[in-house]
Short mmCIF file of C-alpha atoms and ligand atoms in Angstrom, two decimals:
data_model
loop_
_atom_site.label_atom_id
_atom_site.label_comp_id
_atom_site.label_asym_id
_atom_site.label_seq_id
_atom_site.Cartn_x
_atom_site.Cartn_y
_atom_site.Cartn_z
CA MET A 26 69.43 67.84 15.69
CA ASN A 27 67.13 70.62 16.83
CA PHE A 28 67.26 69.84 20.54
CA GLN A 29 69.70 69.67 23.42
CA ARG A 30 69.79 67.47 26.47
CA ASN A 31 68.52 70.27 28.68
CA ASP A 32 65.33 70.58 26.60
CA PHE A 33 64.33 67.39 28.46
CA PRO A 34 63.60 67.07 32.18
CA THR A 35 66.54 66.49 34.51
CA GLY A 36 67.33 62.81 34.73
CA PHE A 37 65.79 61.97 31.35
CA LEU A 38 67.76 59.00 29.98
CA PHE A 39 69.11 58.73 26.46
CA GLY A 40 70.11 55.27 25.34
CA ALA A 41 70.24 52.73 22.56
CA ALA A 42 68.61 49.33 22.41
CA THR A 43 69.67 45.92 21.12
CA ALA A 44 68.55 42.31 21.52
CA ALA A 45 70.59 39.16 22.12
CA TYR A 46 69.83 37.04 19.05
CA GLN A 47 70.10 40.02 16.72
CA ILE A 48 73.68 40.92 17.67
CA GLU A 49 75.51 38.40 19.87
CA GLY A 50 76.31 35.47 17.60
CA HIS A 51 74.34 32.52 18.89
CA GLN A 52 76.90 29.92 17.80
CA PHE A 53 79.21 31.03 20.60
CA GLY A 54 79.27 30.26 24.33
CA GLY A 55 77.21 27.09 24.41
CA ALA A 56 73.85 28.67 23.53
CA GLY A 57 71.15 26.22 22.51
CA SER A 58 69.17 26.10 19.30
CA THR A 59 66.21 28.51 19.22
CA HIS A 60 63.02 28.48 17.19
CA TRP A 61 64.57 31.28 15.10
CA ASP A 62 67.38 28.95 14.02
CA THR A 63 64.87 26.40 12.81
CA PHE A 64 62.48 28.98 11.31
CA ALA A 65 65.39 30.49 9.34
CA ALA A 66 66.34 27.02 8.07
CA GLY A 67 62.93 26.58 6.43
CA PRO A 68 62.61 27.70 2.80
CA GLY A 69 61.12 31.13 2.21
CA ASN A 70 60.90 32.23 5.84
CA VAL A 71 63.91 34.56 6.09
CA VAL A 72 65.73 36.51 3.37
CA ARG A 73 68.60 34.29 2.14
CA ALA A 74 67.77 31.93 5.06
CA GLU A 75 70.05 34.06 7.26
CA ASN A 76 70.17 33.43 10.98
CA GLY A 77 71.78 34.82 14.14
CA ALA A 78 74.69 32.37 14.31
CA LEU A 79 77.29 35.12 13.86
CA ALA A 80 75.22 38.34 13.72
CA CYS A 81 77.49 41.24 14.85
CA ASP A 82 79.71 38.94 16.94
CA HIS A 83 78.86 41.14 19.92
CA TYR A 84 79.71 38.09 22.04
CA HIS A 85 83.39 38.83 21.42
CA ARG A 86 83.15 42.54 20.61
CA PHE A 87 80.86 43.86 23.34
CA ALA A 88 83.62 45.97 24.88
CA GLU A 89 84.01 47.92 21.63
CA ASP A 90 80.22 48.26 21.29
CA LEU A 91 79.82 49.54 24.84
CA ASP A 92 82.76 51.92 24.36
CA LEU A 93 80.89 53.39 21.41
CA THR A 94 77.70 53.64 23.48
CA ARG A 95 79.55 55.46 26.26
CA ASP A 96 81.40 57.67 23.79
CA ALA A 97 78.06 58.77 22.32
CA GLY A 98 77.28 60.24 25.75
CA MET A 99 74.46 57.81 26.43
CA ASP A 100 73.12 57.15 29.91
CA ALA A 101 71.66 53.70 29.48
CA TYR A 102 71.87 50.60 27.33
CA ARG A 103 68.92 48.32 26.66
CA PHE A 104 69.87 44.67 26.05
CA SER A 105 68.25 41.28 26.35
CA THR A 106 69.35 38.07 28.03
CA SER A 107 68.84 35.08 25.78
CA TRP A 108 66.95 32.23 27.43
CA ALA A 109 68.63 29.74 25.08
CA ARG A 110 72.09 31.04 25.99
CA VAL A 111 71.44 30.78 29.72
CA MET A 112 69.42 27.53 29.49
CA PRO A 113 70.16 25.88 26.13
CA ASP A 114 67.28 23.38 26.42
CA GLY A 115 65.11 25.87 28.31
CA ARG A 116 65.55 23.98 31.59
CA ASN A 117 69.23 23.35 32.43
CA VAL A 118 71.77 26.08 33.11
CA ASN A 119 74.76 26.84 30.87
CA PRO A 120 77.31 28.49 33.22
CA GLU A 121 79.06 30.15 30.27
CA GLY A 122 75.85 31.93 29.38
CA LEU A 123 75.50 33.31 32.89
CA ASP A 124 79.17 34.36 32.89
CA PHE A 125 78.64 36.23 29.64
CA TYR A 126 75.77 38.34 30.98
CA ASP A 127 77.55 38.88 34.26
CA GLY A 128 80.54 40.34 32.39
CA LEU A 129 78.30 42.31 30.07
CA VAL A 130 76.48 44.03 32.92
CA ASP A 131 79.75 44.84 34.67
CA ALA A 132 81.09 46.27 31.41
CA MET A 133 78.04 48.58 31.19
CA LEU A 134 78.49 49.76 34.76
CA GLU A 135 82.21 50.37 34.25
CA ARG A 136 81.25 52.72 31.43
CA GLY A 137 78.57 54.52 33.41
CA LEU A 138 75.71 52.97 31.42
CA GLN A 139 72.53 51.94 33.24
CA PRO A 140 71.66 48.35 32.27
CA PHE A 141 68.05 48.05 31.02
CA GLN A 142 67.42 44.33 30.74
CA THR A 143 64.73 42.51 28.77
CA LEU A 144 64.22 38.89 29.78
CA TYR A 145 62.61 37.62 26.58
CA HIS A 146 63.36 39.05 23.18
CA TRP A 147 62.28 36.03 21.17
CA GLU A 148 64.95 33.31 21.57
CA LEU A 149 62.64 30.48 22.58
CA PRO A 150 64.78 27.35 23.11
CA SER A 151 63.95 24.78 20.41
CA ALA A 152 63.41 22.10 23.06
CA LEU A 153 60.47 24.14 24.37
CA ALA A 154 59.24 24.97 20.88
CA ASP A 155 59.09 21.19 20.34
CA LYS A 156 56.62 20.99 23.22
CA GLY A 157 54.32 23.62 21.71
CA GLY A 158 56.20 26.79 22.64
CA TRP A 159 53.91 29.65 23.60
CA ALA A 160 50.80 27.61 22.78
CA ASN A 161 51.78 25.41 25.75
CA ARG A 162 50.96 26.74 29.21
CA ASP A 163 53.98 24.96 30.74
CA THR A 164 56.27 27.39 28.91
CA CYS A 165 55.13 30.14 31.32
CA ALA A 166 56.36 28.28 34.41
CA TYR A 167 59.64 27.41 32.65
CA PHE A 168 60.02 31.12 31.85
CA GLY A 169 59.57 31.83 35.56
CA ASP A 170 62.46 29.43 36.28
CA PHE A 171 64.65 31.20 33.72
CA THR A 172 63.73 34.51 35.36
CA ASP A 173 64.95 33.16 38.70
CA VAL A 174 68.24 31.89 37.29
CA ILE A 175 69.25 35.02 35.41
CA THR A 176 68.02 37.39 38.13
CA ASP A 177 69.94 35.54 40.83
CA ARG A 178 73.08 36.26 38.79
CA ILE A 179 72.65 39.84 37.52
CA GLY A 180 69.53 41.22 39.24
CA ASP A 181 71.64 43.04 41.84
CA ARG A 182 73.10 45.33 39.14
CA VAL A 183 70.40 46.04 36.55
CA ALA A 184 68.54 49.35 36.56
CA SER A 185 65.39 47.94 35.02
CA ILE A 186 63.93 44.56 34.05
CA ALA A 187 61.28 44.17 31.35
CA THR A 188 59.77 40.70 31.21
CA ILE A 189 58.78 40.44 27.54
CA ASN A 190 59.59 42.45 24.42
CA GLU A 191 56.60 43.10 22.13
CA PRO A 192 54.12 40.37 23.04
CA TRP A 193 52.07 41.21 19.92
CA CYS A 194 55.00 40.03 17.80
CA VAL A 195 55.55 36.94 19.95
CA ALA A 196 51.90 35.95 19.71
CA TYR A 197 49.98 37.46 16.77
CA LEU A 198 52.73 38.15 14.22
CA SER A 199 54.24 34.71 14.86
CA HIS A 200 51.19 32.46 15.39
CA PHE A 201 48.38 34.18 13.43
CA LEU A 202 50.15 36.01 10.61
CA GLY A 203 53.04 33.52 10.39
CA HIS A 204 55.73 36.13 9.69
CA HIS A 205 57.99 35.30 12.64
CA ALA A 206 59.04 32.03 14.29
CA PRO A 207 57.35 29.61 14.66
CA GLY A 208 55.59 30.78 11.49
CA LEU A 209 52.10 29.52 12.29
CA ARG A 210 48.81 30.74 10.81
CA ASP A 211 46.62 29.12 13.40
CA ILE A 212 43.96 30.96 15.41
CA ARG A 213 43.97 28.39 18.21
CA ALA A 214 47.74 28.57 18.70
CA ALA A 215 47.54 32.38 18.36
CA SER A 216 44.79 32.74 20.98
CA ARG A 217 46.78 30.64 23.41
CA ALA A 218 50.01 32.51 22.69
CA MET A 219 48.17 35.87 23.16
CA HIS A 220 47.24 34.71 26.66
CA HIS A 221 50.27 32.63 27.62
CA ILE A 222 52.76 35.36 26.81
CA LEU A 223 50.94 37.55 29.34
CA LEU A 224 50.81 34.69 31.81
CA ALA A 225 54.58 34.34 31.36
CA HIS A 226 54.88 38.06 32.12
CA GLY A 227 52.77 37.66 35.28
CA THR A 228 54.70 34.55 36.35
CA ALA A 229 58.06 36.26 35.88
CA LEU A 230 56.87 39.40 37.64
CA ALA A 231 55.73 37.37 40.67
CA ARG A 232 59.16 35.69 40.81
CA LEU A 233 60.86 39.08 40.61
CA ARG A 234 58.66 40.46 43.40
CA ASP A 235 59.55 37.43 45.54
CA LYS A 236 63.17 38.56 45.20
CA GLY A 237 62.25 42.08 46.25
CA MET A 238 62.80 43.63 42.81
CA SER A 239 61.06 46.96 42.39
CA ASN A 240 62.23 48.02 38.93
CA CYS A 241 60.08 45.78 36.76
CA GLY A 242 57.87 46.25 33.73
CA ILE A 243 57.13 45.07 30.22
CA VAL A 244 57.83 46.44 26.75
CA LEU A 245 54.79 46.71 24.45
CA ASN A 246 54.72 47.80 20.83
CA PHE A 247 52.07 50.15 19.50
CA ASP A 248 51.06 50.89 15.94
CA HIS A 249 49.02 53.97 15.10
CA THR A 250 45.86 52.64 13.45
CA GLU A 251 43.33 54.63 11.44
CA PRO A 252 40.41 53.73 9.17
CA ASN A 253 41.35 54.12 5.52
CA ASP A 254 38.03 55.74 4.58
CA ALA A 255 34.77 56.98 6.07
CA ASP A 256 33.00 53.62 5.61
CA PRO A 257 31.62 52.51 9.03
CA ASP A 258 32.94 49.01 8.28
CA ALA A 259 36.45 50.50 7.97
CA THR A 260 35.96 52.22 11.33
CA GLN A 261 34.96 48.89 12.85
CA ALA A 262 37.90 47.09 11.20
CA ALA A 263 40.30 49.74 12.53
CA ALA A 264 38.80 49.39 16.01
CA THR A 265 39.26 45.61 15.92
CA THR A 266 42.84 45.98 14.68
CA ASP A 267 43.52 48.54 17.40
CA ALA A 268 42.06 46.16 20.00
CA ILE A 269 44.30 43.28 18.89
CA PHE A 270 47.48 45.30 18.46
CA ASN A 271 47.26 48.22 20.86
CA ARG A 272 44.74 47.34 23.58
CA TRP A 273 44.97 43.60 24.27
CA PHE A 274 48.21 43.66 26.26
CA ILE A 275 47.97 47.00 28.05
CA GLU A 276 44.36 46.38 29.11
CA ALA A 277 45.22 42.94 30.44
CA ILE A 278 48.11 44.39 32.44
CA THR A 279 46.40 47.51 33.76
CA LYS A 280 42.75 46.43 33.95
CA GLY A 281 42.85 42.64 34.09
CA SER A 282 40.57 42.25 31.05
CA TYR A 283 40.73 41.80 27.29
CA PRO A 284 38.96 44.10 24.80
CA THR A 285 35.64 42.75 23.49
CA GLU A 286 36.50 43.44 19.83
CA ALA A 287 39.51 41.14 20.07
CA LEU A 288 37.83 38.49 22.21
CA GLU A 289 35.19 38.16 19.51
CA GLY A 290 37.76 36.28 17.43
CA PHE A 291 39.95 34.70 20.09
CA ALA A 292 37.43 33.63 22.79
CA PRO A 293 36.37 30.32 21.17
CA HIS A 294 40.03 29.24 21.05
CA MET A 295 41.31 30.50 24.39
CA PRO A 296 42.68 28.11 27.02
CA GLU A 297 40.10 26.94 29.54
CA ASN A 298 39.58 29.19 32.58
CA TRP A 299 41.85 31.88 31.22
CA GLN A 300 39.93 34.37 33.35
CA ASP A 301 41.54 32.87 36.46
CA ASP A 302 44.96 34.09 35.30
CA MET A 303 44.00 37.75 34.96
CA GLU A 304 44.87 38.64 38.54
CA LEU A 305 48.45 37.42 38.11
CA ILE A 306 48.68 39.16 34.74
CA SER A 307 47.46 42.48 36.11
CA GLN A 308 49.87 42.86 39.05
CA PRO A 309 51.16 46.44 39.22
CA ILE A 310 54.28 47.23 37.22
CA ASP A 311 56.91 49.88 38.00
CA SER A 312 57.34 51.27 34.49
CA LEU A 313 56.09 50.72 30.96
CA GLY A 314 58.29 50.39 27.87
CA VAL A 315 56.77 51.73 24.66
CA ASN A 316 58.06 50.71 21.23
CA TYR A 317 56.74 52.82 18.39
CA TYR A 318 57.57 52.80 14.69
CA THR A 319 54.72 53.65 12.33
CA ARG A 320 51.07 54.10 11.31
CA HIS A 321 48.75 51.76 9.39
CA MET A 322 45.53 52.49 7.55
CA VAL A 323 42.84 49.86 7.87
CA SER A 324 40.08 48.88 5.43
CA ALA A 325 37.24 46.44 5.93
CA ASP A 326 37.24 43.07 4.22
CA GLN A 327 33.81 41.69 5.00
CA GLY A 328 34.35 38.81 2.57
CA ALA A 329 37.19 37.52 4.73
CA VAL A 330 36.95 35.82 8.12
CA TRP A 331 37.53 37.70 11.38
CA PRO A 332 39.09 40.22 11.94
CA HIS A 333 37.61 41.36 8.57
CA ALA A 334 40.45 43.88 8.17
CA VAL A 335 43.25 44.72 5.76
CA SER A 336 46.09 47.01 6.88
CA GLU A 337 48.34 49.03 4.62
CA ASP A 338 51.20 51.41 5.32
CA GLY A 339 50.22 55.04 5.79
CA PRO A 340 50.64 57.51 2.90
CA GLY A 341 53.71 59.48 4.10
CA ASP A 342 57.44 59.00 3.41
CA LYS A 343 58.67 55.48 4.02
CA THR A 344 61.73 53.87 5.61
CA GLN A 345 63.68 50.96 4.11
CA MET A 346 61.12 48.66 5.76
CA GLY A 347 58.36 50.42 3.82
CA TRP A 348 57.03 51.77 7.12
CA GLU A 349 55.55 55.26 7.09
CA ILE A 350 57.43 57.91 9.07
CA TYR A 351 54.73 59.30 11.37
CA PRO A 352 56.09 60.96 14.54
CA ASP A 353 52.66 62.25 15.65
CA GLY A 354 51.71 58.67 16.35
CA LEU A 355 54.31 58.56 19.13
CA ARG A 356 52.98 61.68 20.81
CA SER A 357 49.47 60.37 20.51
CA PHE A 358 50.32 56.96 22.04
CA LEU A 359 52.25 58.45 24.93
CA SER A 360 49.27 60.65 25.80
CA ARG A 361 46.73 57.89 25.24
CA LEU A 362 48.65 55.46 27.43
CA ALA A 363 48.98 57.95 30.27
CA HIS A 364 45.37 59.06 29.97
CA ASP A 365 43.65 55.70 29.47
CA TYR A 366 45.92 53.24 31.25
CA VAL A 367 48.96 54.14 33.31
CA GLY A 368 48.49 57.67 34.64
CA GLU A 369 51.69 58.89 36.29
CA LEU A 370 53.60 55.61 35.91
CA PRO A 371 57.06 56.17 34.39
CA ILE A 372 57.11 55.47 30.65
CA TYR A 373 60.25 54.82 28.64
CA VAL A 374 60.32 54.91 24.86
CA THR A 375 62.23 51.64 24.69
CA GLU A 376 62.42 51.49 20.88
CA ASN A 377 62.05 53.96 18.08
CA GLY A 378 64.14 54.03 14.96
CA MET A 379 64.27 53.46 11.23
CA ALA A 380 65.99 51.28 8.67
CA TRP A 381 67.72 52.82 5.68
CA ASN A 382 69.88 51.43 2.90
CA ASP A 383 73.05 52.88 4.42
CA HIS A 384 76.47 52.66 2.77
CA VAL A 385 79.93 53.67 3.93
CA LYS A 386 81.49 56.13 1.48
CA ASP A 387 84.99 57.45 2.22
CA GLY A 388 84.61 56.28 5.80
CA VAL A 389 81.32 58.14 6.29
CA VAL A 390 77.65 57.07 6.45
CA ASP A 391 75.63 60.19 5.71
CA ASP A 392 72.20 59.16 7.02
CA GLN A 393 70.44 62.53 7.04
CA THR A 394 66.97 60.92 6.88
CA ARG A 395 67.66 59.14 10.17
CA ILE A 396 68.84 62.38 11.79
CA ARG A 397 65.51 64.00 10.89
CA PHE A 398 63.63 60.89 12.03
CA ILE A 399 65.24 60.93 15.48
CA ASP A 400 64.81 64.67 15.81
CA ASP A 401 61.12 64.49 14.92
CA HIS A 402 60.38 61.59 17.25
CA LEU A 403 62.22 63.25 20.11
CA ALA A 404 60.18 66.39 19.42
CA ALA A 405 57.03 64.24 19.65
CA THR A 406 58.31 62.83 22.94
CA ARG A 407 58.98 66.34 24.24
CA HIS A 408 55.45 67.38 23.29
CA ALA A 409 54.04 64.49 25.25
CA ILE A 410 56.12 65.52 28.26
CA THR A 411 54.82 69.08 27.91
CA ASP A 412 51.31 67.60 27.81
CA GLY A 413 52.06 66.09 31.23
CA VAL A 414 53.09 62.54 30.32
CA ASN A 415 55.73 61.07 32.62
CA VAL A 416 58.24 59.98 29.95
CA ARG A 417 61.59 59.21 31.57
CA GLY A 418 63.80 58.13 28.69
CA PHE A 419 64.27 57.36 25.02
CA PHE A 420 66.18 54.43 23.51
CA TYR A 421 67.02 54.50 19.83
CA TRP A 422 66.56 51.18 17.99
CA SER A 423 69.17 50.13 17.36
CA LEU A 424 72.75 50.69 18.44
CA LEU A 425 74.06 48.49 15.60
CA ASP A 426 72.87 47.31 12.21
CA ASN A 427 71.81 43.78 13.02
CA TYR A 428 69.74 40.68 12.24
CA GLU A 429 66.33 42.05 11.36
CA TRP A 430 64.51 38.72 11.79
CA ALA A 431 62.67 37.63 8.62
CA PHE A 432 64.53 40.34 6.67
CA GLY A 433 67.95 38.92 7.56
CA TYR A 434 70.79 41.44 7.47
CA GLU A 435 69.28 43.56 4.72
CA LYS A 436 67.57 46.28 6.78
CA ARG A 437 69.88 48.66 8.60
CA PHE A 438 68.47 50.28 11.75
CA GLY A 439 71.77 51.11 13.46
CA LEU A 440 73.35 54.32 14.66
CA ILE A 441 76.48 52.34 13.87
CA HIS A 442 77.02 50.68 10.51
CA VAL A 443 78.20 47.07 10.60
CA ASP A 444 79.98 45.56 7.63
CA PHE A 445 78.74 41.98 7.85
CA GLU A 446 81.78 40.69 5.93
CA THR A 447 84.46 42.21 8.17
CA LEU A 448 82.27 43.12 11.20
CA LYS A 449 83.86 46.58 11.18
CA ARG A 450 81.79 49.19 13.06
CA THR A 451 81.42 52.68 11.54
CA PRO A 452 79.40 55.25 13.50
CA LYS A 453 76.94 56.94 11.14
CA ALA A 454 76.27 60.70 10.88
CA SER A 455 73.19 60.12 13.10
CA TYR A 456 75.45 58.73 15.86
CA HIS A 457 77.55 61.90 15.75
CA ALA A 458 74.47 64.17 15.59
CA LEU A 459 72.84 62.47 18.57
CA LYS A 460 76.12 62.61 20.47
CA SER A 461 76.35 66.39 19.96
CA ALA A 462 72.72 66.93 20.93
CA ILE A 463 72.88 64.98 24.19
CA ALA A 464 76.34 66.18 25.25
CA ARG A 465 76.37 67.53 28.80
O1 LIG B 19 64.34 44.60 15.21
C1 LIG B 19 63.10 44.74 15.83
C2 LIG B 19 63.20 44.44 17.30
O2 LIG B 19 63.71 43.16 17.54
C3 LIG B 19 61.85 44.52 17.94
N1 LIG B 19 61.19 45.76 17.63
C4 LIG B 19 61.16 46.18 16.25
C5 LIG B 19 62.55 46.14 15.67
C6 LIG B 19 62.52 46.60 14.19
O3 LIG B 19 61.70 45.75 13.45
#
C-alpha cells in the first residue's frame, strides 16, 4: 500500500466490518427464523438457494476471527447484533442470544478492539415479517424494544451504536426492486418502508438517549450517480435517482424533510400523517457511517413509469459484483456530506471493499486488485480529510468472505478467505498489506 498509519490524523481508526447473518451461522444459539431464511427458500431469489444457516460459523469461531482482526493491527471491529438471535419472534428474549453478544463484545475488548455495533443489519424476525415487516408501522416500536434489550446488556461497553445499516437496501432494494428480502416490487410497501425504517431509527435513537447514550448514529449507503448523456431527461432521471438513493435518508435525518424529486413518486403511497414523524427522525446524531462502493450512470426511460430512469454500471474496471471501481466517488461523497448536511460531525467510512474471485494457491491468496482498491479508496479518504472533512475512521468490508445475500457464497469480499467446505480461514495478500501499512 502507498500509505502509512501516520499519513492519517492521530486517532484515526482502522477496522473491518461484518454483519451477523452473513457470518455467524443462524442455526446456532436459538436464533429465530428471519425473512432472509424464507426469501432464500423461494425459487430464484438467491444463488443456489443458499442461506445463512452455517455461514462462516463465526458463532463458534469468533475468537479466531477476532484474533486475526487484532493481529492485523486494527483498532476497531464493526459487527451487528441480530434481532432474531436476541428475540427469535421479534418480541421475546432468547437469553443465549444475549450471552453470545455479551461474550463477543468482551472478546473484542480483550483484544483491544473498539466495538462498533449496528443494531439492524437485515435479520427481520419472520414473525414480524408475517405482520407486514417494514411496511407495518408497529415494527418501529418493536425495534425500539429490541434496542432496549440489547443495549441494557452490552451498551456499557460499545464504542459506537448505529441504528440501521443501509436503509436504502432495507426499503427500496427490498420492497421496490425486489432484489432482497422480502422481495417485493410494490410502491406502496416501498413508500412505507422508506419512511418506517427512518421512524425505526428515530425510535431507537430516542430509546438510546433515554439511557444516556451519546455515541449513536446511522449507517447510510451512497452511490455516485451521473447522467449517462447530455439529454436533459437523463439529467432529470439522474437527479431523481440521486434523490431516492443518496438524499432521502440523509435529508430526513439532518433536515427533517424528504427531497421533492423522490416524493413525486412516493407521496401518494406514504403512510398518513408521515410529516408528524419527521421531528423524531431528525433528532441530532453523534456520527454518520458512510458505506460507499461504486458509481452508476443513469439514462431516462420516459416510456416507463416513475422514476423514469435506468441505471447501469459505470464504464471503468469492474469487481466480481460487476461494480465499477470508482474511488473519486468516495471523496466526492465525503465532501458533499460535510458541505451539504453534517458539517463538522464525525464521519466514519463504515464500509468500502470489493469482491473478487479469490482462490487459495499454495496457501496464498494473491489479491493484488484488492490491494490497489483499498489503497485508492484510502487515498480518496485522505483527500477528503485534507479538504477539511472530519473523517475519523475506515472499515474495510469485509473481514471474512461471507454470505453475500442474493449472491449466496459466490462473491468474496473478505480480507480473509473462507473455504466454505472446511471453514478454514486464510488471510489474503490484502490482509498482510493492510497490516503492514497500519502497523504502529
Ligand atoms: O454485503 C453487503 C453488506 O451486507 C451491506 N453493504 C454492502 C455489502 C456488499 O454488498
